[in-house]
XYZ file of C-alpha atoms in Angstrom:
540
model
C -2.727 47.044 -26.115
C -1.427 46.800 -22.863
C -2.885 44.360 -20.266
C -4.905 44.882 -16.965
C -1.655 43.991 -14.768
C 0.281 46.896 -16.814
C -2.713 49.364 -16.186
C -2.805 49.283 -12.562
C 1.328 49.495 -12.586
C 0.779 52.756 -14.046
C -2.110 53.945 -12.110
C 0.283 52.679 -8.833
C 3.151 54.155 -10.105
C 2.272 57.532 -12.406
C 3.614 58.986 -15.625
C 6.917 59.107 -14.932
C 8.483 63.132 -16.025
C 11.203 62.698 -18.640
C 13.792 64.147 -15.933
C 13.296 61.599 -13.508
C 15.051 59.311 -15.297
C 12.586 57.083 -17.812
C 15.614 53.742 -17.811
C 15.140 53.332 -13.861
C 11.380 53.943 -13.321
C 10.821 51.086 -16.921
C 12.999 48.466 -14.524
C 10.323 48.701 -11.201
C 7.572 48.620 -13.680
C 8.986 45.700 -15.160
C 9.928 44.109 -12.140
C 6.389 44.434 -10.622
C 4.826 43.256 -14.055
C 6.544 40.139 -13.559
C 5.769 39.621 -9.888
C 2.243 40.436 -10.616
C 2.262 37.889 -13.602
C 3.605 35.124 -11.202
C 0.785 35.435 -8.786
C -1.554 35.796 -11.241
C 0.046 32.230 -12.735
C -0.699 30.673 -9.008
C -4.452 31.912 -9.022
C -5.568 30.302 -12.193
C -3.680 27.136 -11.373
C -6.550 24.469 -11.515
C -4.832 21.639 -9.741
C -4.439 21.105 -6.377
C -0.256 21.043 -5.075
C 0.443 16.843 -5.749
C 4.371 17.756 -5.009
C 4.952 19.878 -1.999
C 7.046 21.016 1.103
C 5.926 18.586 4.343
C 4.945 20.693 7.152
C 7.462 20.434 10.293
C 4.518 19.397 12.450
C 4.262 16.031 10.269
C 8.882 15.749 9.338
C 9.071 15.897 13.923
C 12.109 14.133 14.978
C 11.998 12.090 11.800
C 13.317 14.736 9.447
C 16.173 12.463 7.412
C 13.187 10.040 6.562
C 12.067 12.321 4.068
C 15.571 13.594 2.540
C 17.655 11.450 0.157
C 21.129 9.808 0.615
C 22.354 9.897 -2.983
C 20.051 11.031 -5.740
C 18.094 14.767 -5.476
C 15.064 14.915 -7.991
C 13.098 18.045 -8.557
C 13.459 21.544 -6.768
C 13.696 20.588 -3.694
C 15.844 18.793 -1.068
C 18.860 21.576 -2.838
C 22.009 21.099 -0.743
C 21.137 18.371 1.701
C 22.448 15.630 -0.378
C 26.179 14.923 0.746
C 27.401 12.078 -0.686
C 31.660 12.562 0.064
C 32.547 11.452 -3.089
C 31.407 13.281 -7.229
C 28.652 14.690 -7.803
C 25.500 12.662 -8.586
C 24.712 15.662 -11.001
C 27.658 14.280 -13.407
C 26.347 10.847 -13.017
C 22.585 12.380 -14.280
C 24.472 13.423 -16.852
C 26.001 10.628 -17.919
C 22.675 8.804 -17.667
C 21.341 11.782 -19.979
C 24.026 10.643 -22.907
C 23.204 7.397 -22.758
C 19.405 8.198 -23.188
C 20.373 10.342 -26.186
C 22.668 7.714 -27.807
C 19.537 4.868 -27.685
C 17.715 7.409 -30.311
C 20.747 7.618 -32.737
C 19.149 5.574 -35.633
C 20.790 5.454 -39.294
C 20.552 9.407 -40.007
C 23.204 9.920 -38.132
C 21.412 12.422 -35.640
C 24.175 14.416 -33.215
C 23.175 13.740 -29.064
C 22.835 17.391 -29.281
C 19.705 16.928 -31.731
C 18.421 14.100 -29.628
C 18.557 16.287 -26.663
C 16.886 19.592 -28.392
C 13.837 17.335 -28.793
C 13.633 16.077 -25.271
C 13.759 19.837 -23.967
C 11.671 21.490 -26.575
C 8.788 19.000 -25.902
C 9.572 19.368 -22.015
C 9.462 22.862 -22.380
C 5.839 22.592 -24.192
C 4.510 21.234 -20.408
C 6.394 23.618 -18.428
C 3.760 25.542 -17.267
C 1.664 22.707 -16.374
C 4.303 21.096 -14.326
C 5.010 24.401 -12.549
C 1.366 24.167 -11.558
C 2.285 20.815 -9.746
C 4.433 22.437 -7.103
C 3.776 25.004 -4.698
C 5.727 28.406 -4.382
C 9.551 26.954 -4.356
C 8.889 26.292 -8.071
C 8.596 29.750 -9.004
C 11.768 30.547 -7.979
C 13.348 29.249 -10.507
C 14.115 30.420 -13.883
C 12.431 29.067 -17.189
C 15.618 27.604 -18.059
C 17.080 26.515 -15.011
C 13.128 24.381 -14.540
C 12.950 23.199 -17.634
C 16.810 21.956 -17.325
C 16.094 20.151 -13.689
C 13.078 18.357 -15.600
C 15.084 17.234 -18.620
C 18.113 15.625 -16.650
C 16.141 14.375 -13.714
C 13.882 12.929 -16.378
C 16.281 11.216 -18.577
C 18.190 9.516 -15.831
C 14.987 7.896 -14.126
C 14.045 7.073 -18.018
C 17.397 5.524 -18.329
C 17.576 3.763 -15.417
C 14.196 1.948 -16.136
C 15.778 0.657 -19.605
C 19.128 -0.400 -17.537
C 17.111 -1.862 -14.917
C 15.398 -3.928 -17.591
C 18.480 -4.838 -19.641
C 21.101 -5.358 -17.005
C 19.109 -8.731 -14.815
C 20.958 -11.746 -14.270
C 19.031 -15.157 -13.986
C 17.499 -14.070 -11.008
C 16.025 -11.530 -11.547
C 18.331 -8.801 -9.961
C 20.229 -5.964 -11.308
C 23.745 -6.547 -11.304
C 26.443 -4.456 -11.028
C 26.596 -2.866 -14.644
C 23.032 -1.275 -13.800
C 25.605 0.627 -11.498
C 28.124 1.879 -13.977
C 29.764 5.375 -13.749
C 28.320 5.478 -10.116
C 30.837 6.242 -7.956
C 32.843 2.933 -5.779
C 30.762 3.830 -2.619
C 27.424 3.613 -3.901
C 27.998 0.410 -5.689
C 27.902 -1.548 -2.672
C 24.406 -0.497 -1.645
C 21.616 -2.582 -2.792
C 18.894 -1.341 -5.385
C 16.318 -0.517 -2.291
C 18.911 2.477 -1.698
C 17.912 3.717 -5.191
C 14.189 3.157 -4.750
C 14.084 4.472 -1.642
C 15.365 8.049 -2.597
C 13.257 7.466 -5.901
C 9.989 7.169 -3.563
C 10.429 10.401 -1.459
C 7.391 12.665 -1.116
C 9.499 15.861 -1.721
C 11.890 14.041 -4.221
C 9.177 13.594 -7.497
C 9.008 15.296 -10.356
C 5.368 15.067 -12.284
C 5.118 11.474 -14.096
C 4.038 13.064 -17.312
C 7.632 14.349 -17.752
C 8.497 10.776 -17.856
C 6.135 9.830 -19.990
C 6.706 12.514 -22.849
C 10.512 11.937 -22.521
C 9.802 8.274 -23.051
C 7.404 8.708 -25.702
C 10.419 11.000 -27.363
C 12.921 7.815 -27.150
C 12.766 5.909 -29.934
C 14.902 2.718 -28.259
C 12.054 0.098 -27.062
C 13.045 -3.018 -24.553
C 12.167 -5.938 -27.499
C 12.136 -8.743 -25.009
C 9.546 -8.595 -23.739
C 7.700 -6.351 -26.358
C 5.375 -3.456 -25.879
C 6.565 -2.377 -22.495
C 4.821 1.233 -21.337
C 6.550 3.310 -19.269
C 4.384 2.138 -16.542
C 5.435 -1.690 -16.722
C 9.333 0.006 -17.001
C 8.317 1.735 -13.778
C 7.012 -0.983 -12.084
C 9.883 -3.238 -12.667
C 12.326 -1.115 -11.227
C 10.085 -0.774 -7.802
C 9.527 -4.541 -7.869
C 12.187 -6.314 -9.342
C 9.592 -8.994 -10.867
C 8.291 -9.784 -14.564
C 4.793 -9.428 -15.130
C 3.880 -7.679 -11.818
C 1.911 -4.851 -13.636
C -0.747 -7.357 -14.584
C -1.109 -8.455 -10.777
C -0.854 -4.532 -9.364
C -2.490 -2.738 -11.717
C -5.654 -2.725 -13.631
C -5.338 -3.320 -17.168
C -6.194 -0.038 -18.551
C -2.751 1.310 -16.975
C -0.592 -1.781 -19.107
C -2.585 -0.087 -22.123
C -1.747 3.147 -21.278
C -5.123 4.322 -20.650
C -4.902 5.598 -17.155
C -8.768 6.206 -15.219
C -6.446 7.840 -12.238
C -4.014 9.846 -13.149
C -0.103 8.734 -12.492
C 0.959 12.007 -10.595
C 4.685 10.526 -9.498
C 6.625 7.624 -9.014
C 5.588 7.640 -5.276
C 1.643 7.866 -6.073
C 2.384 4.779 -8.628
C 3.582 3.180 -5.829
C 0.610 3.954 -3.553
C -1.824 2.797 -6.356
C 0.632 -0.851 -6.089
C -0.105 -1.061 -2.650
C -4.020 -0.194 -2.127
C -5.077 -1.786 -5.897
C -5.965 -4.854 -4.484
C -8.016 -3.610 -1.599
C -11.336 -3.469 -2.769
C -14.602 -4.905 -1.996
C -16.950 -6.711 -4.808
C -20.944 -5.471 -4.596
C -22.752 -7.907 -2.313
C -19.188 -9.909 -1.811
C -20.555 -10.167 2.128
C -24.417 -11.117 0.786
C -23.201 -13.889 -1.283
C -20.829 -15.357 1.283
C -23.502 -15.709 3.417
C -26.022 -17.182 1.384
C -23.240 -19.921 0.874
C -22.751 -20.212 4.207
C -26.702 -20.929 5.050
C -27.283 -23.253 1.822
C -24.329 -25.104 3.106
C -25.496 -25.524 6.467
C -29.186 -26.414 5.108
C -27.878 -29.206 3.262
C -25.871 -30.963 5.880
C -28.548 -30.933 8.737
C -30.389 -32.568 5.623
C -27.851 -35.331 4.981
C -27.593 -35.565 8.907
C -31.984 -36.329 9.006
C -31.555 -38.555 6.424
C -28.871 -40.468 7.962
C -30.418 -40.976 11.357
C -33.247 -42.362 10.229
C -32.042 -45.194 9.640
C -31.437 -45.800 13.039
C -34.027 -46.569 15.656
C -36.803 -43.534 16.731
C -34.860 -43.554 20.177
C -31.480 -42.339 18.731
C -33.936 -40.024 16.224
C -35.851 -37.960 19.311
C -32.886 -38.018 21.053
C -31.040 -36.323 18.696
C -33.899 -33.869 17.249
C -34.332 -32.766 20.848
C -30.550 -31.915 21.003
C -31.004 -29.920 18.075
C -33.837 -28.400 19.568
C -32.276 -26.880 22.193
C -28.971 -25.881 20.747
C -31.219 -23.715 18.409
C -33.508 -22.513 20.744
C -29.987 -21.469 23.136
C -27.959 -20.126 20.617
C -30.573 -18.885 17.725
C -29.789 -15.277 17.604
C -25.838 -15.120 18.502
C -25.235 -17.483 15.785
C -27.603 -16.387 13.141
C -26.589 -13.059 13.786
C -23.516 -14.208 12.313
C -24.869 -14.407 9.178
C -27.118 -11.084 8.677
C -27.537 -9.935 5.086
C -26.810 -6.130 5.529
C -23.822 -4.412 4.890
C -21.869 -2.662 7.582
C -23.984 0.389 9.442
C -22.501 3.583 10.812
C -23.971 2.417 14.338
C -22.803 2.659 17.805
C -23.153 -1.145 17.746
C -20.370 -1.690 15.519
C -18.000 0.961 15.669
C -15.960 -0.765 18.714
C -15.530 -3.589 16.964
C -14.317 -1.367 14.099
C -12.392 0.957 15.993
C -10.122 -1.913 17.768
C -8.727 -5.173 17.307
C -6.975 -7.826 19.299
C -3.879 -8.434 19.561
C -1.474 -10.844 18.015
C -1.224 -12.567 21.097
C -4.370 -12.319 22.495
C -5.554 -13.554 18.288
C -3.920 -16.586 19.132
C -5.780 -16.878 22.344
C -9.138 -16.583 20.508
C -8.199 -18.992 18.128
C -7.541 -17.171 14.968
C -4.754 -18.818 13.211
C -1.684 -16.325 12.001
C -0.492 -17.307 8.661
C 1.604 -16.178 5.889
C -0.445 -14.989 2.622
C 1.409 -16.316 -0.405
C -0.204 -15.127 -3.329
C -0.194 -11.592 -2.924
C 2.061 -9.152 -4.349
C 1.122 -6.809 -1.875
C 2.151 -6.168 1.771
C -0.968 -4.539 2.932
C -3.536 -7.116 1.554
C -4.637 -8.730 4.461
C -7.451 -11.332 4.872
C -9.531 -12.759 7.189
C -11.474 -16.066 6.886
C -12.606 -18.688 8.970
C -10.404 -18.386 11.838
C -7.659 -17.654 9.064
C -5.833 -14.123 9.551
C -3.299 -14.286 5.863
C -0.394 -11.469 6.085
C 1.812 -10.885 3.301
C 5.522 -11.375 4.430
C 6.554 -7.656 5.714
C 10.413 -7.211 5.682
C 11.250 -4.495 7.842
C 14.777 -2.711 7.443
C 16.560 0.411 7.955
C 14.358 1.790 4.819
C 10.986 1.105 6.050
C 10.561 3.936 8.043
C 10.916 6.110 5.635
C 9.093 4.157 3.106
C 5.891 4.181 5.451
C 6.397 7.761 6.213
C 6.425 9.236 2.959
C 3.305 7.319 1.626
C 1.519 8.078 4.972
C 2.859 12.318 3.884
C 1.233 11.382 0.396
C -2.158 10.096 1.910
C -2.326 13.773 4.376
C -1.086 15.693 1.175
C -4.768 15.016 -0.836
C -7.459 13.750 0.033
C -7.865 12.399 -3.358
C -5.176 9.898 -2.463
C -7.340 8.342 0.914
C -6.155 6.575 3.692
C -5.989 2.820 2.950
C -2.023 2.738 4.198
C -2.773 4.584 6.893
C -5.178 2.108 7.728
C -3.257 -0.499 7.116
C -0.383 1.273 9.472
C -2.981 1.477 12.221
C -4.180 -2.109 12.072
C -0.572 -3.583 12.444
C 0.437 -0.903 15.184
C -2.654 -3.109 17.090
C -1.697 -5.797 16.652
C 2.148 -5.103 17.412
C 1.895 -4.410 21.223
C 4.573 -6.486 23.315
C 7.819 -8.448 21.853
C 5.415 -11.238 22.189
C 3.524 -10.178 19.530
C 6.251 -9.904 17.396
C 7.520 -12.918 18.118
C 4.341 -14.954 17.066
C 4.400 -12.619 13.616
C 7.999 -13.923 13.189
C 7.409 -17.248 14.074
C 4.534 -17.575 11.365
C 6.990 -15.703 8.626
C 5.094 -13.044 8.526
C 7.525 -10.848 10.004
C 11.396 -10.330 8.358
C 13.304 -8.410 11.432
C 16.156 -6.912 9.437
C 15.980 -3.931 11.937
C 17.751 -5.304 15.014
C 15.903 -7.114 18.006
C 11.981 -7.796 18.756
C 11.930 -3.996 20.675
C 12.920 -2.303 17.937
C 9.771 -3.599 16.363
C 7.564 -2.799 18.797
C 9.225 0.736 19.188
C 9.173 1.315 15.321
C 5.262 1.053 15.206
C 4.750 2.674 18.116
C 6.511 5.655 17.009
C 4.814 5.421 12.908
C 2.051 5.409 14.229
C 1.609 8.677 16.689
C -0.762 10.759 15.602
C -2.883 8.666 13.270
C -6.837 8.262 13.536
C -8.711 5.758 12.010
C -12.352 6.293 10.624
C -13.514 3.674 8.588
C -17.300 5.105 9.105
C -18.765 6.879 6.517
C -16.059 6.441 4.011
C -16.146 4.177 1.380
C -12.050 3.469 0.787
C -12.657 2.404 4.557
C -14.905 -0.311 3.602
C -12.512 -3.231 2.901
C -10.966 -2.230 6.689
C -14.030 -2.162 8.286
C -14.846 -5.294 7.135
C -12.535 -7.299 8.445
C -12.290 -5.398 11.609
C -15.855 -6.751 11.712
C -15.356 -10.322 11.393
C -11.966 -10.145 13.492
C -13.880 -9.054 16.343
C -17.043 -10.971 15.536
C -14.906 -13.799 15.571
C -13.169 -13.588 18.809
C -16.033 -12.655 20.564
C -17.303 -16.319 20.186
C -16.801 -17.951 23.332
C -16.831 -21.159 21.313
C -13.784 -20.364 19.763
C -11.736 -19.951 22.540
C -12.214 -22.944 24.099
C -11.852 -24.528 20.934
C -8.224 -22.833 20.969
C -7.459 -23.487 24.391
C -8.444 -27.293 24.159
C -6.009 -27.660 21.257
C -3.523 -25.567 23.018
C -3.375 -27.489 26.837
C -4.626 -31.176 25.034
C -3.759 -31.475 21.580
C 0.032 -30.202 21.382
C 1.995 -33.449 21.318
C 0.827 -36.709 19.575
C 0.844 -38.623 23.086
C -1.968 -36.150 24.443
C -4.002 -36.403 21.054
C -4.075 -40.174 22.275
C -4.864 -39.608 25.534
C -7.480 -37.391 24.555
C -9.287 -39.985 22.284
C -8.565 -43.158 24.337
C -11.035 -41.101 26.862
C -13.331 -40.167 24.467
C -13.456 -43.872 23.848
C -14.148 -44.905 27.076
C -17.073 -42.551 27.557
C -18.596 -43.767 24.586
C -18.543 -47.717 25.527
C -19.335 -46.306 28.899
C -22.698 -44.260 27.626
C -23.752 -47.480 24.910
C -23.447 -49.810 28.123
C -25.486 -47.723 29.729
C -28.098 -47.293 27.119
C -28.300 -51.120 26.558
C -28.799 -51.785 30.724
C -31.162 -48.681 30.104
C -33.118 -51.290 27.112
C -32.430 -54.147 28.972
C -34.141 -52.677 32.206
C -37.017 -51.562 29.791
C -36.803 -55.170 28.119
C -37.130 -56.985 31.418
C -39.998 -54.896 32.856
C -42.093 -55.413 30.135
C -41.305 -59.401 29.844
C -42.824 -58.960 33.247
């Protein structure tokens, strides 16, 4: 029975007469079969493109950002990677064999056996991870796909396990991770590897990895139990453990609730894991806040009445009026509702202060510690905690291919491009960057404090952020929120500026309280000549 593509080819093209020559009219018909057959492949596809080409209007001036330096992966990037020295394709390879040889177990299998499983199981999900690129894909041949999939596959596979094996006592690959590589390339660091590994264009899908790992029988035993994931995350990281602190825990027990599409989007889900917001975190914060408060003025009552019913009224009436002043500014502070879509708010959402002009307000810059990732910023009390942000010749293109990831799907959000925006406002002059710095915040491996400033400015043309009406926003909004709530307190500022002009150097800290000390003998004298006046007048 011949299908519905073949039917219309001979409707299109006729029944061929015997004389016109049957061999040359069966080669168009087959030829159109097969382009039909393609197209009709790309119709039914039922996933979105998670590996494509990025548009020219998004590559600019930046176009080497998104190309790799030593190692091509997957169909694309063909011919622009020029190393000067032999071909990384032999060095695959090579990586290939020594995936092959950690199967070899006491049956004495041949590396040719090993490597007929690894391509007939690839070959099984061939059409699947066609569907994961756009047209370029179809292009190629079955064997010439399936091929690029098996060796790309088995050297990131194999590097995981040498990344693993190879550590010294800190922590670092050494030099045998390296081995076969050619003399140039041993001299650059492991971010050189990463970085080509975490190119938007340079990915193949991560459930290639997954079945050629699954097809391995060699397991890391120390430590045990290692997915593919933890093997993945290593490499990226260079630190024990760090799956437990990235990821949630269904991903260590290979039960994924998002679906690992590369190496790149496992590095996105690194970055934006720990930026979430707990129900009613806001509510309960405040109610801690209040009951706190509550319980002091308490203590406070109960204190002062010990003392006599002048210092009592005086004191209530002070009370009184710093209430009856500041009532709604400062219990608007503490409003139990979440954050509204309102014209009210979206200012303070839509802009921040400066580093600089933070300082000003009195919002203290400090390193965060505990956080594995760069992009989990907090804000309490006064208390802005960055993670330390190394910036290097790679960063660029580190930011710009997970900001190409975040435009690519809209499955994949914007919480680095958020993140991207928030630190372009607060990087405006050198002097910005030279506070960040100062506070360790900031590692300036790029040159001097301009460079900085220029390399944010430039990241960030063209990006938007809307935080409104989108939940993955939330945690951004947020803090924009109490940033700005924050520094709008004129409090604050002169809190900051009195520690700034007054309370600098331990000589003006005892300046400053030798005069507070004299005003307080001078206002108890005058309260006792007040009593004594009082005193006298009555005795008369």
């Amino acid at each position: 029975m011949s299908s519905l593509g073949d039917e219309k080819i001979k409707i299109l093209v006729g029944e061929p007469s015997m004389s016109a020559g049957d061999e040359e009219v069966e080669i168009v018909v087959d030829c159109m079969v097969k382009k039909v057959k393609k197209f009709h492949e790309r119709l039914i596809k039922h996933d979105e493109p998670v590996i494509c080409r990025i548009p020219d209007e998004i590559r600019g001036n930046h176009g080497s950002a998104y190309e790799p330096n030593y190692i091509k992966i997957g169909p694309y990037n063909g011919g622009r990677v020029n190393l000067g020295q032999p071909d990384m394709e032999e060095i695959k390879l090579q990586y290939l064999i020594n995936l092959c040889k950690r199967s070899i177990d006491g049956d004495n299998p041949e590396i040719e056996d090993i490597l007929k499983i690894y391509i007939t199981a690839v070959q099984k999900l061939e059409l699947n991870a066609r569907r994961r690129y756009p047209d370029l894909s179809f292009e190629m041949s079955s064997s010439d796909f399936v091929q690029m999939l098996v060796v790309d596959g088995c050297f990131i596979v194999e590097l995981f396990f040498n990344s693993l094996e190879m550590r010294d006592s800190d922590d670092r690959i050494i030099s045998k991770t390296f081995e076969g590589i050619p003399e140039l390339f041993k001299f650059r660091n492991i971010r050189a590897l990463c970085r080509d590994l975490l190119l938007f264009e340079n990915q193949i899908p991560f459930f290639i990895l997954k079945e050629i790992y699954s097809k391995t029988k060699f397991r890391i035993e120390d430590p045990p139990n290692l997915s593919l994931v933890d093997l993945a995350v290593h490499f990226l990281y260079m630190t024990d453990n760090i799956t437990q602190k990235v990821l949630p825990e269904e991903y260590r027990r290979d039960e994924e609730p998002i679906e690992i599409h590369h190496l790149l989007h496992l590095s996105h889900l690194c970055l934006v894991n720990q930026l979430y917001v707990p129900e009613d975190s806001h509510i309960r914060e405040a109610k801690t806040l209040l009951d706190h408060l509550f319980i002091m003025i308490g203590k406070f009552i109960k204190a002062i009445f010990k003392y006599s019913k002048f210092i009592l009224l005086t004191t209530m009436s002070f009370w009184f009026n710093v209430f009856m002043i500041w009532k709604w500014p400062f219990w608007k502070h503490f409003r139990l509702t979440d954050v509204p879509p309102d014209d009210e708010l979206r200012d303070k959402i839509m802009s921040i202060p400066t580093a600089m002009q933070l300082n000003e307000a009195g919002v203290s810059l400090r390193k965060k510690i505990t956080s594995k990732c760069y992009i989990h910023v907090t804000f309490e009390d006064g208390i802005m905690e960055i993670p330390n942000i190394p910036i290097d010749d790679y960063t660029s293109s580190e930011y710009r291919n997970l900001l190409a990831l975040e435009q690519s799907w809209e499955t994949y959000g914007d919480q680095f491009k958020s993140y991207v925006w928030f630190m372009g406002k607060l990087i405006n002059t050198t002097d910005d960057v030279a506070l960040l710095m100062e506070s360790k915040i900031i590692d300036n491996n790029l040159g001097s404090a301009e460079d900085i400033v220029k390399f944010y400015k430039e990241i960030g043309i063209g990006l938007q952020f809307i935080p409104l009406h989108h939940s993955r926003n939330l945690y951004w909004a947020i803090l924009f929120v109490k940033i700005n709530t924050y520094c709008e307190k004129t409090y604050n500022k002169w809190r900051a500026k009195l520690k700034r002009d007054y309370l600098t150097t331990p000589w003006s800290v005892i300046s400053l309280l030798a005069a507070l000390l004299l005003i307080g003998l001078v206002a108890v004298q005058t309260v006792y000549s007040i009593i004594g006046f009082q005193v006298g007048n009555n005795t008369l």
